[in-house]
Amino acid sequence: QYRLKDDPKVREAQSRVMHVISLSQLQTIMLDDDDLVERSVLMCFVTPGDVEKLAEDELVFPYPFAGMSTQKIWWEDLLQTVQVKFNRGSELSRFFNVPSGEEL
């Protein structure tokens, strides 16, 4: 049975996701020397287990927004894909007003 998550392009996109655990790490990735955003960000917050599995297996995050585009442009030049895994509220989840793990 064909599963989109097994497609080589999906696997490549998923291998390029940055896994971020703190706000300072995200700032290091996204801000230049003048503290200005260098590119857009596509972020997915997941809790371990069912939500994480749904994001990776069914939604196939971040496909097609990572790797090489069909126009032969590296997505990462324009858009950084980020996944944040958390159990309970964190500095990063609170910054983006994401409900804590107990509320999901």
Tab-separated table of C-alpha atoms in Angstrom:
chain	number	residue	atom	x	y	z
A	1	GLN	CA	0.000	0.000	0.000
A	2	TYR	CA	1.374	3.389	-1.048
A	3	ARG	CA	1.996	5.837	1.780
A	4	LEU	CA	3.002	9.424	1.042
A	5	LYS	CA	5.416	9.393	3.979
A	6	ASP	CA	7.487	6.745	2.124
A	7	ASP	CA	8.015	8.962	-0.933
A	8	PRO	CA	11.707	9.949	-1.302
A	9	LYS	CA	10.800	13.642	-1.624
A	10	VAL	CA	8.825	13.492	1.627
A	11	ARG	CA	11.687	11.715	3.404
A	12	GLU	CA	14.122	14.354	2.146
A	13	ALA	CA	11.843	17.193	3.324
A	14	GLN	CA	11.413	15.594	6.749
A	15	SER	CA	15.158	15.108	7.119
A	16	ARG	CA	15.654	18.862	6.680
A	17	VAL	CA	13.356	19.973	9.521
A	18	MET	CA	15.139	21.718	12.372
A	19	HIS	CA	14.120	20.382	15.778
A	20	VAL	CA	14.093	23.342	18.169
A	21	ILE	CA	13.875	23.138	21.959
A	22	SER	CA	14.213	26.755	23.092
A	23	LEU	CA	13.381	30.311	22.129
A	24	SER	CA	17.066	31.257	22.156
A	25	GLN	CA	17.838	28.407	19.738
A	26	LEU	CA	15.075	29.616	17.405
A	27	GLN	CA	16.427	33.162	17.577
A	28	THR	CA	19.917	31.921	16.701
A	29	ILE	CA	18.530	30.085	13.672
A	30	MET	CA	16.218	32.823	12.436
A	31	LEU	CA	17.827	36.190	13.256
A	32	ASP	CA	20.766	37.883	11.577
A	33	ASP	CA	23.485	39.935	13.312
A	34	ASP	CA	21.093	42.916	13.536
A	35	ASP	CA	18.362	40.758	15.145
A	36	LEU	CA	16.260	40.912	11.982
A	37	VAL	CA	14.457	37.859	10.618
A	38	GLU	CA	16.433	36.384	7.724
A	39	ARG	CA	13.585	34.330	6.211
A	40	SER	CA	10.101	33.072	6.949
A	41	VAL	CA	9.463	30.156	9.279
A	42	LEU	CA	6.971	27.287	9.090
A	43	MET	CA	6.639	25.793	12.562
A	44	CYS	CA	4.864	22.711	13.841
A	45	PHE	CA	4.344	22.133	17.587
A	46	VAL	CA	3.792	18.497	18.563
A	47	THR	CA	3.397	16.504	21.730
A	48	PRO	CA	5.089	13.076	21.826
A	49	GLY	CA	2.898	10.216	20.689
A	50	ASP	CA	-0.283	10.631	18.657
A	51	VAL	CA	0.172	14.290	17.660
A	52	GLU	CA	3.792	13.767	16.643
A	53	LYS	CA	2.832	10.647	14.647
A	54	LEU	CA	-0.007	12.524	12.930
A	55	ALA	CA	2.297	15.404	11.932
A	56	GLU	CA	4.976	13.103	10.561
A	57	ASP	CA	2.977	10.200	9.093
A	58	GLU	CA	-0.293	11.767	7.929
A	59	LEU	CA	0.429	15.488	7.445
A	60	VAL	CA	4.001	14.627	6.375
A	61	PHE	CA	5.263	17.918	7.811
A	62	PRO	CA	7.024	19.862	6.283
A	63	TYR	CA	6.510	18.414	2.794
A	64	PRO	CA	6.549	20.046	0.264
A	65	PHE	CA	8.139	23.075	1.964
A	66	ALA	CA	11.681	21.754	2.491
A	67	GLY	CA	14.381	20.569	0.151
A	68	MET	CA	14.398	21.374	-3.547
A	69	SER	CA	11.224	22.890	-5.034
A	70	THR	CA	9.870	21.883	-8.430
A	71	GLN	CA	11.238	25.247	-9.647
A	72	LYS	CA	14.754	24.142	-8.573
A	73	ILE	CA	14.913	26.567	-5.632
A	74	TRP	CA	16.023	25.429	-2.189
A	75	TRP	CA	13.121	26.109	0.157
A	76	GLU	CA	15.560	26.816	2.985
A	77	ASP	CA	16.742	29.953	1.164
A	78	LEU	CA	13.250	31.381	1.707
A	79	LEU	CA	11.625	29.360	4.457
A	80	GLN	CA	12.951	27.522	7.496
A	81	THR	CA	10.898	24.551	8.679
A	82	VAL	CA	10.920	23.895	12.422
A	83	GLN	CA	9.360	21.252	14.647
A	84	VAL	CA	8.976	21.778	18.379
A	85	LYS	CA	8.244	18.741	20.556
A	86	PHE	CA	7.036	19.387	24.096
A	87	ASN	CA	5.140	17.650	26.912
A	88	ARG	CA	4.195	20.679	28.968
A	89	GLY	CA	4.295	24.377	28.330
A	90	SER	CA	7.749	25.740	27.570
A	91	GLU	CA	9.238	29.164	27.014
A	92	LEU	CA	8.880	28.561	23.280
A	93	SER	CA	5.276	27.351	23.400
A	94	ARG	CA	4.271	30.223	25.696
A	95	PHE	CA	5.941	32.747	23.365
A	96	PHE	CA	3.679	31.503	20.540
A	97	ASN	CA	0.632	31.033	22.828
A	98	VAL	CA	0.479	27.293	22.189
A	99	PRO	CA	-1.642	25.443	24.778
A	100	SER	CA	0.344	23.284	27.167
A	101	GLY	CA	0.474	19.537	26.657
A	102	GLU	CA	-2.103	18.975	29.400
A	103	GLU	CA	-4.626	21.113	27.478
A	104	LEU	CA	-4.256	19.306	24.139
